[in-house]
Coordinates of C-alpha atoms in Angstrom, one line a residue:
M1 CA 0.1 0.1 -0.1
R2 CA 1.5 3.4 -1.1
Q3 CA 2.4 5.7 1.9
P4 CA 0.8 8.9 1.9
G5 CA 3.2 11.7 1.2
P6 CA 3.6 15.1 2.7
P7 CA 0.6 17.2 1.9
T8 CA 1.3 19.4 -1.2
P9 CA 1.5 23.2 -0.1
G10 CA -1.3 25.4 -1.8
P11 CA -0.6 27.9 -4.4
A12 CA 1.1 31.1 -3.2
P13 CA -1.0 34.0 -2.8
R14 CA -1.7 36.3 -5.7
H15 CA -0.7 39.4 -3.5
P16 CA 2.1 39.6 -1.0
P17 CA 1.0 40.8 2.4
P18 CA 0.9 44.8 2.8
P19 CA 4.2 46.4 4.3
P20 CA 4.2 46.9 8.3
A21 CA 2.0 49.7 9.4
E22 CA 5.0 51.3 11.2
W23 CA 6.3 52.4 7.9
F24 CA 3.6 54.6 7.4
A25 CA 2.7 55.7 10.9
P26 CA 2.5 59.2 12.0
S27 CA 5.4 58.7 14.2
A28 CA 7.5 57.9 11.3
L29 CA 7.0 61.2 9.7
F30 CA 9.9 63.6 9.8
N31 CA 10.0 65.2 13.2
P32 CA 13.3 66.7 14.6
R33 CA 12.7 65.1 18.0
N34 CA 12.7 61.7 16.4
C35 CA 16.4 62.4 15.6
S36 CA 17.5 63.2 19.1
S37 CA 18.4 60.6 21.9
A38 CA 14.8 60.8 23.0
G39 CA 13.7 58.6 19.9
S40 CA 14.9 56.9 16.9
L41 CA 13.2 56.7 13.5
P42 CA 11.5 53.2 13.0
V43 CA 13.5 51.5 10.2
P44 CA 12.1 48.2 8.7
A45 CA 14.1 45.4 8.7
S46 CA 14.0 44.4 5.1
A47 CA 14.8 48.1 3.9
P48 CA 17.6 47.6 1.5
G49 CA 20.4 50.1 1.6
L50 CA 19.9 50.6 5.5
E51 CA 22.1 48.4 7.0
A52 CA 24.5 51.3 8.0
A53 CA 21.6 52.6 10.1
R54 CA 21.0 49.2 11.8
G55 CA 24.8 48.9 12.8
R56 CA 26.2 46.9 10.0
P57 CA 28.9 48.2 7.6
L58 CA 27.4 49.7 4.5
G59 CA 27.3 47.4 1.7
Q60 CA 27.5 44.2 4.0
R61 CA 24.4 41.9 3.2
R62 CA 22.3 40.6 6.2
R63 CA 22.9 37.3 7.0
Q64 CA 19.6 35.2 6.0
P65 CA 19.0 32.3 8.4
P66 CA 19.4 29.0 6.8
A67 CA 16.4 27.3 5.2
P68 CA 14.8 24.5 6.7
P69 CA 15.2 21.1 5.4
Q70 CA 12.3 20.4 2.6
P71 CA 10.6 17.1 3.1
P72 CA 10.7 14.3 0.6
G73 CA 8.5 14.7 -2.1
P74 CA 7.4 17.0 -4.9
Q75 CA 9.0 20.4 -4.9
V76 CA 6.7 23.2 -5.4
R77 CA 8.8 26.1 -7.5
P78 CA 8.4 29.3 -6.0
R79 CA 6.7 32.0 -8.0
P80 CA 8.8 35.1 -8.2
A81 CA 7.5 37.7 -5.7
R82 CA 5.7 41.0 -7.2
S83 CA 6.5 44.4 -6.0
R84 CA 4.8 45.4 -2.8
P85 CA 2.3 48.3 -2.9
G86 CA 4.0 51.1 -1.7
S87 CA 7.5 49.5 -1.4
A88 CA 8.9 51.4 -4.2
M89 CA 8.4 54.7 -2.5
G90 CA 8.6 53.4 1.0
T91 CA 12.3 52.7 1.1
P92 CA 13.3 56.2 -0.4
L93 CA 10.9 58.0 1.7
V94 CA 12.8 56.4 5.0
L95 CA 16.1 57.3 3.4
L96 CA 15.1 60.9 2.7
L97 CA 13.7 61.2 6.4
L98 CA 17.1 60.0 7.6
F99 CA 19.3 62.3 5.5
A100 CA 16.9 64.9 6.5
C101 CA 17.4 64.4 10.3
R102 CA 21.1 64.2 9.7
W103 CA 21.9 67.4 7.7
A104 CA 18.6 69.5 8.2
P105 CA 19.4 73.0 9.7
G106 CA 17.4 73.5 12.8
G107 CA 16.9 69.6 13.1
A108 CA 18.1 66.9 15.6
N109 CA 21.8 68.2 16.4
L110 CA 20.5 71.8 17.3
S111 CA 17.5 70.3 19.3
Q112 CA 19.8 68.2 21.4
D113 CA 22.3 71.0 21.8
D114 CA 19.7 73.6 22.9
S115 CA 18.3 70.7 25.7
Q116 CA 22.1 70.0 26.8
P117 CA 23.0 71.7 30.0
W118 CA 26.7 73.1 30.4
T119 CA 28.9 73.9 33.3
S120 CA 32.3 74.6 34.0
D121 CA 35.0 73.3 36.4
E122 CA 36.0 75.3 39.4
T123 CA 39.0 75.5 41.5
V124 CA 38.7 76.6 45.2
V125 CA 41.0 76.9 48.2
A126 CA 40.2 75.0 51.1
G127 CA 38.0 77.2 53.3
G128 CA 36.8 79.3 50.7
T129 CA 33.5 79.6 48.8
V130 CA 32.9 78.0 45.4
V131 CA 29.7 78.9 42.9
L132 CA 28.6 76.1 40.8
K133 CA 26.5 77.3 37.9
C134 CA 24.3 75.2 35.4
Q135 CA 22.6 76.6 32.4
V136 CA 20.5 75.2 29.6
K137 CA 18.9 77.1 26.6
E138 CA 15.8 74.9 26.1
H139 CA 14.4 73.4 29.4
E140 CA 11.4 71.6 27.7
D141 CA 9.5 72.5 30.9
S142 CA 11.9 70.3 33.1
S143 CA 13.7 71.8 36.3
L144 CA 17.5 71.8 36.7
Q145 CA 19.2 69.6 39.6
W146 CA 22.6 69.6 41.2
S147 CA 24.0 66.4 42.8
N148 CA 27.4 66.1 44.8
P149 CA 30.0 63.5 43.9
A150 CA 27.8 60.9 46.2
Q151 CA 25.1 61.6 43.8
Q152 CA 22.9 63.1 46.8
T153 CA 20.6 65.4 45.4
L154 CA 21.5 69.0 46.7
Y155 CA 18.9 71.2 45.0
F156 CA 16.1 70.3 42.6
G157 CA 15.2 73.7 41.0
E158 CA 14.7 76.1 44.1
K159 CA 14.1 73.3 46.5
R160 CA 16.7 72.2 48.9
A161 CA 17.3 68.5 49.1
L162 CA 20.3 68.2 51.4
R163 CA 20.2 69.8 55.0
D164 CA 23.7 71.3 54.6
N165 CA 23.9 75.0 55.7
R166 CA 27.0 75.6 53.7
I167 CA 25.1 74.9 50.5
Q168 CA 23.0 78.0 49.5
L169 CA 20.8 78.7 46.5
V170 CA 22.4 81.6 44.3
S171 CA 19.9 81.7 41.4
S172 CA 17.2 79.5 40.2
T173 CA 15.5 80.2 36.8
P174 CA 13.9 77.7 34.0
H175 CA 17.3 78.1 32.3
E176 CA 19.9 78.5 35.1
L177 CA 20.5 77.0 38.6
S178 CA 23.4 78.2 40.9
I179 CA 24.4 77.3 44.2
S180 CA 27.2 78.0 46.4
I181 CA 29.3 76.0 49.0
S182 CA 31.0 77.8 51.7
N183 CA 33.8 76.7 54.0
V184 CA 34.7 74.2 51.5
A185 CA 36.7 71.2 52.7
L186 CA 38.9 68.5 50.9
A187 CA 36.3 66.3 51.4
D188 CA 34.1 68.3 48.9
E189 CA 36.2 67.6 46.1
G190 CA 35.1 65.7 43.1
E191 CA 32.6 65.8 40.2
Y192 CA 29.3 67.4 40.7
T193 CA 26.6 66.6 38.3
C194 CA 24.0 69.1 36.8
S195 CA 20.7 66.9 35.4
I196 CA 17.9 68.0 33.5
F197 CA 14.8 65.4 33.0
T198 CA 13.9 65.5 29.5
M199 CA 13.6 62.2 27.4
P200 CA 16.2 61.2 27.9
V201 CA 17.7 62.4 30.9
R202 CA 20.8 64.8 30.0
T203 CA 23.6 65.5 32.3
A204 CA 26.6 67.9 32.5
K205 CA 29.9 67.5 35.2
S206 CA 31.5 70.1 37.0
L207 CA 34.8 69.0 38.4
V208 CA 35.5 70.9 42.0
T209 CA 39.4 70.9 42.8
V210 CA 40.1 71.8 46.3
L211 CA 43.5 73.4 47.1
G212 CA 45.3 72.6 50.3
I213 CA 46.9 75.4 52.1
P214 CA 50.5 74.7 53.2
Q215 CA 51.2 75.4 56.6
K216 CA 54.0 77.8 57.9
P217 CA 57.3 76.1 57.5
L218 CA 59.7 75.1 60.4
I219 CA 63.4 75.5 60.3
S220 CA 65.2 72.7 62.1
G221 CA 68.8 72.0 62.7
Y222 CA 70.3 75.2 63.7
K223 CA 72.9 75.5 66.8
S224 CA 73.2 78.2 69.2
S225 CA 76.0 79.7 67.7
L226 CA 78.5 79.1 64.8
R227 CA 82.3 79.7 64.5
E228 CA 83.5 81.5 61.7
K229 CA 84.1 79.1 58.5
E230 CA 81.9 76.4 60.0
T231 CA 79.3 74.6 58.1
A232 CA 75.7 74.9 58.9
T233 CA 73.0 72.6 57.7
L234 CA 69.3 73.6 58.0
T235 CA 65.9 71.7 57.2
C236 CA 62.7 73.1 56.3
E237 CA 59.1 71.4 56.4
S238 CA 55.7 72.3 55.6
S239 CA 52.7 70.2 55.7
G240 CA 49.0 70.3 54.5
S241 CA 49.6 71.5 51.0
K242 CA 47.6 70.1 47.8
P243 CA 49.2 69.7 45.4
A244 CA 52.5 69.6 47.0
A245 CA 54.1 72.9 47.4
Q246 CA 57.8 74.0 46.7
L247 CA 60.4 75.3 49.1
V248 CA 63.0 77.9 48.4
W249 CA 65.8 79.4 50.5
R250 CA 67.2 82.6 50.8
K251 CA 70.1 84.3 53.1
G252 CA 69.6 87.7 53.2
D253 CA 69.4 89.0 49.6
Q254 CA 71.2 86.0 48.3
E255 CA 69.4 82.9 47.0
L256 CA 70.5 79.6 48.3
H257 CA 70.5 76.5 46.4
G258 CA 69.2 73.8 48.6
E259 CA 68.2 70.1 47.9
P260 CA 65.2 69.3 45.7
T261 CA 61.9 69.2 47.7
R262 CA 61.0 66.0 49.0
V263 CA 57.1 64.9 49.0
Q264 CA 55.6 62.5 51.3
E265 CA 51.7 61.9 51.5
D266 CA 49.8 62.8 54.6
P267 CA 48.0 60.1 56.6
N268 CA 44.5 61.6 55.2
G269 CA 45.6 60.4 51.7
K270 CA 44.8 64.0 50.2
T271 CA 47.5 66.5 51.3
F272 CA 51.2 66.2 51.2
T273 CA 54.4 67.1 53.3
V274 CA 57.3 68.6 51.6
S275 CA 60.9 69.3 53.2
S276 CA 64.1 70.6 52.1
S277 CA 67.6 71.0 53.5
V278 CA 70.5 73.5 52.7
T279 CA 74.1 73.2 53.5
F280 CA 76.5 76.4 53.6
Q281 CA 79.6 77.9 55.1
V282 CA 79.3 80.8 57.5
T283 CA 81.5 84.0 57.6
R284 CA 81.7 86.8 59.6
E285 CA 79.3 88.8 57.3
D286 CA 76.7 86.3 58.0
D287 CA 76.6 87.3 61.7
G288 CA 72.9 88.6 62.6
I289 CA 71.6 87.7 59.2
D290 CA 68.3 85.9 58.6
V291 CA 68.3 82.7 56.4
V292 CA 64.4 82.3 55.2
C293 CA 62.8 79.2 54.1
S294 CA 59.6 80.2 51.8
V295 CA 56.7 78.2 50.7
I296 CA 55.5 78.6 46.9
H297 CA 52.2 77.2 46.2
E298 CA 49.1 78.5 44.0
S299 CA 46.7 78.6 47.0
L300 CA 48.6 81.5 48.2
K301 CA 48.1 83.8 45.5
G302 CA 51.4 85.5 45.9
A303 CA 51.2 85.8 49.5
D304 CA 54.4 85.3 51.5
R305 CA 54.4 82.3 53.7
S306 CA 58.2 81.8 55.1
T307 CA 60.0 81.2 58.1
A308 CA 63.4 82.9 59.4
Q309 CA 66.2 81.8 61.1
R310 CA 68.6 84.3 62.4
I311 CA 72.3 82.8 62.7
E312 CA 75.1 84.1 65.2
V313 CA 78.4 83.7 64.0
L314 CA 81.4 83.8 66.4
Y315 CA 84.8 85.4 65.0
T316 CA 87.7 87.2 66.2
P317 CA 87.8 91.0 66.8
T318 CA 89.1 93.9 64.7
A319 CA 90.2 97.6 65.9
M320 CA 90.5 100.8 64.3
I321 CA 92.1 104.0 65.7
R322 CA 90.2 107.4 65.4
P323 CA 91.8 110.7 66.3
D324 CA 89.9 113.7 67.5
P325 CA 90.3 116.3 66.1
P326 CA 91.4 114.7 63.0
H327 CA 94.8 117.2 62.5
P328 CA 96.0 118.0 65.9
R329 CA 98.5 120.7 66.8
E330 CA 100.6 121.7 69.8
G331 CA 98.8 122.6 72.7
Q332 CA 95.5 121.2 71.7
K333 CA 93.5 118.2 73.7
L334 CA 93.7 114.9 71.7
L335 CA 91.4 111.8 72.2
L336 CA 92.6 108.5 70.3
H337 CA 89.3 106.2 70.2
C338 CA 90.0 102.6 69.7
E339 CA 86.9 101.2 68.1
G340 CA 86.7 97.3 68.5
R341 CA 84.4 95.1 66.3
G342 CA 83.8 91.4 66.9
N343 CA 81.3 88.8 68.4
P344 CA 81.6 88.9 71.1
V345 CA 82.7 92.5 71.1
P346 CA 86.0 93.1 72.7
Q347 CA 86.1 94.2 76.5
Q348 CA 89.8 94.6 77.2
Y349 CA 92.0 97.4 75.5
R350 CA 95.7 97.9 75.8
W351 CA 97.6 101.0 74.7
E352 CA 101.3 101.0 73.9
K353 CA 103.8 103.4 72.4
E354 CA 106.5 102.2 70.2
G355 CA 109.9 102.7 71.8
S356 CA 108.3 102.7 75.4
D357 CA 108.7 99.6 77.4
P358 CA 105.9 99.6 79.8
P359 CA 102.2 99.9 78.5
L360 CA 100.5 103.2 79.0
K361 CA 98.4 103.3 82.3
T362 CA 94.9 103.1 80.9
Q363 CA 92.2 100.2 80.1
D364 CA 89.9 102.3 78.3
S365 CA 89.0 102.3 74.6
A366 CA 90.4 105.8 74.5
L367 CA 93.8 107.5 75.1
I368 CA 93.5 111.3 76.2
F369 CA 96.1 113.8 75.6
P370 CA 95.3 116.9 77.7
F371 CA 97.9 119.0 76.4
L372 CA 99.7 118.1 73.0
N373 CA 103.3 118.8 72.7
K374 CA 106.1 117.7 70.3
S375 CA 107.3 114.9 72.4
D376 CA 103.9 113.0 72.2
S377 CA 104.7 112.2 68.5
G378 CA 105.2 108.6 67.8
T379 CA 103.3 105.5 66.6
Y380 CA 100.7 104.2 69.2
G381 CA 99.2 100.4 69.3
C382 CA 95.9 99.5 70.6
T383 CA 95.0 95.8 71.3
A384 CA 91.5 94.6 71.7
T385 CA 90.9 91.3 73.2
S386 CA 87.9 89.1 73.5
N387 CA 87.5 85.2 74.2
M388 CA 87.8 84.5 70.5
G389 CA 91.1 86.3 70.0
S390 CA 92.9 89.8 69.9
Y391 CA 93.9 92.2 67.4
T392 CA 96.2 95.3 67.4
A393 CA 95.7 98.6 65.4
Y394 CA 98.4 101.3 64.8
Y395 CA 98.3 105.0 64.8
T396 CA 101.1 107.5 63.9
L397 CA 100.8 110.9 65.8
N398 CA 102.9 113.9 64.2
V399 CA 102.7 117.0 66.4
N400 CA 103.1 120.4 64.7
G401 CA 103.5 123.8 65.9
P402 CA 100.7 126.1 66.7
S403 CA 101.4 128.2 63.5
S404 CA 102.8 125.8 61.2
V405 CA 99.4 124.0 60.3
L406 CA 96.8 126.1 58.7
S407 CA 93.3 125.0 58.3
S408 CA 92.0 124.5 54.9
S409 CA 89.4 127.0 55.7
S410 CA 91.8 129.6 56.4
T411 CA 93.8 128.8 53.2
Y412 CA 90.6 129.0 51.2
H413 CA 89.4 132.5 52.6
A414 CA 93.2 133.8 52.0
I415 CA 93.0 132.9 48.5
I416 CA 89.5 134.5 48.0
G417 CA 90.8 137.7 49.6
G418 CA 93.9 137.9 47.4
I419 CA 91.8 137.6 44.3
V420 CA 89.5 140.2 45.4
A421 CA 92.2 142.6 46.2
F422 CA 93.7 142.2 42.9
V423 CA 90.8 142.9 41.1
V424 CA 90.1 146.1 43.1
F425 CA 93.6 147.1 42.2
L426 CA 92.9 146.6 38.5
L427 CA 89.8 148.8 38.7
L428 CA 91.6 151.7 40.5
I429 CA 94.4 151.8 37.8
L430 CA 91.5 151.7 34.9
L431 CA 89.8 154.7 36.7
I432 CA 93.0 156.7 36.9
F433 CA 93.8 156.2 33.2
L434 CA 90.2 157.1 32.2
G435 CA 90.3 160.4 34.2
H436 CA 93.4 161.5 32.8
Y437 CA 92.4 161.0 29.2
L438 CA 89.3 163.0 29.7
I439 CA 90.9 165.9 31.2
R440 CA 93.4 166.1 28.3
H441 CA 90.8 166.0 25.5
K442 CA 88.4 168.9 27.0
G443 CA 87.4 171.4 24.1
T444 CA 86.3 175.2 24.2
Y445 CA 82.9 176.4 23.0
L446 CA 82.7 179.9 21.1
T447 CA 80.0 181.2 19.0
H448 CA 80.4 183.7 16.3
E449 CA 78.1 186.4 18.4
A450 CA 80.8 186.5 21.1
K451 CA 83.5 187.4 19.0
G452 CA 85.8 190.1 20.0
S453 CA 84.4 189.7 23.5
D454 CA 87.6 188.5 24.7
D455 CA 89.4 192.2 24.1
A456 CA 86.7 193.8 26.3
P457 CA 87.9 195.4 29.6
D458 CA 84.6 194.7 31.4
A459 CA 81.4 192.7 31.0
D460 CA 79.4 195.8 29.5
T461 CA 81.9 196.5 26.8
A462 CA 81.7 192.9 25.8
I463 CA 77.9 193.2 25.4
I464 CA 78.3 196.5 23.7
N465 CA 80.5 194.8 21.3
A466 CA 78.4 191.7 20.8
E467 CA 75.4 193.7 20.0
G468 CA 77.1 195.8 17.6
G469 CA 78.1 192.7 15.6
Q470 CA 74.6 191.7 15.0
S471 CA 74.1 194.2 12.0
G472 CA 75.1 191.4 9.9
G473 CA 72.4 188.9 11.3
D474 CA 72.0 187.2 8.0
D475 CA 75.7 186.1 8.3
K476 CA 75.3 184.9 11.9
K477 CA 76.9 181.4 12.4
E478 CA 78.0 179.1 15.1
Y479 CA 81.2 177.4 14.9
F480 CA 82.8 174.8 17.3
I481 CA 86.6 175.3 17.7

């Protein structure tokens, strides 16, 4: 008996089923919001040319699942599929919408940027106040929110969420949310999040960096006093800085080059302790000078934070003899001052005169001559003594007579007086010659009217003669003889 075979499949339908309704659903129409992260444009699985939109490289075909095994029996030859109604225009329409979303001005990218909040990173010194500002252009009827690094909500709009009196509201508008944190501690450092609850939720980060203020440096390694040419080593240390500070050395106005700054992390795991050492040889010029260690850190904003160590140097004394008056003369009173310098200051002085065996009877730093005479001339020595040693200074005294030495002021006045006398003498000589010249060249003034008056015996006759001579008035002339 013949075994019945598998049932023969019926004829293929004349028309294929219509395309999915999602192809022409209203949500598939062009809408800029569909291009944002809030939604995506529906793409049919069988749409050719859209592999790139579904995450496959362009040109790579979708892998087809293997065909199920056909049961034995007569095979039915499939009929070629006809074009689906609307498929000829459905696929280009989807492509057109995708390209419009990608490159249309004012489309998806602009809409997404407008709804994206933005903030800025802030740096604050420990103990100061920081202001966190979050802004958005398009709020989409949603409120802004600030959260701390532990994701605890600080403010949602103008509503306080965390009970911390250090955190206060600065400004709350639909487009901005600003808060302030006072008395900032190192534990407040981290990333703060500003969120806006759109679809999807958009966030922005603000990194708050807290600077640890370095403590005042401490200098160690100094002994009570140093001897001249000894070597001194000082160490400076400062803790609490974040990031690690730098240390610099200075001796008076001179910079000292110490060892590189050493950095060690503090037990709290946030701040650092820095240290540096410097070694130098001391001289007598360093006595009473300050060696300064300064901290350089951005949290100080240029302010000086330093520690000074004054050093004391012990050295042998020196001395110098100073006469008063500077140019002594015979008969004057003279004081020779012996000025001793050193550390410690000399306390003992001894005067000697060359050629004289016993020292002079004085223990003071000044040698007094009540009345000078020429026998006091000679070389005098002063020895200044301290527990660091002694030093002898010398002075040569030359006693001149009372009138043999002129002061510089008297000499100057004498020169000026001589010059003035010479000028006056020249002026007198010039006046004498000028008077003699004027006397010798004095002239006589006569007129024609007075002609003949010299022979008249008296004044009346001279007048008559003068009047008689006026008959020729037209010929009257005047002459200068």
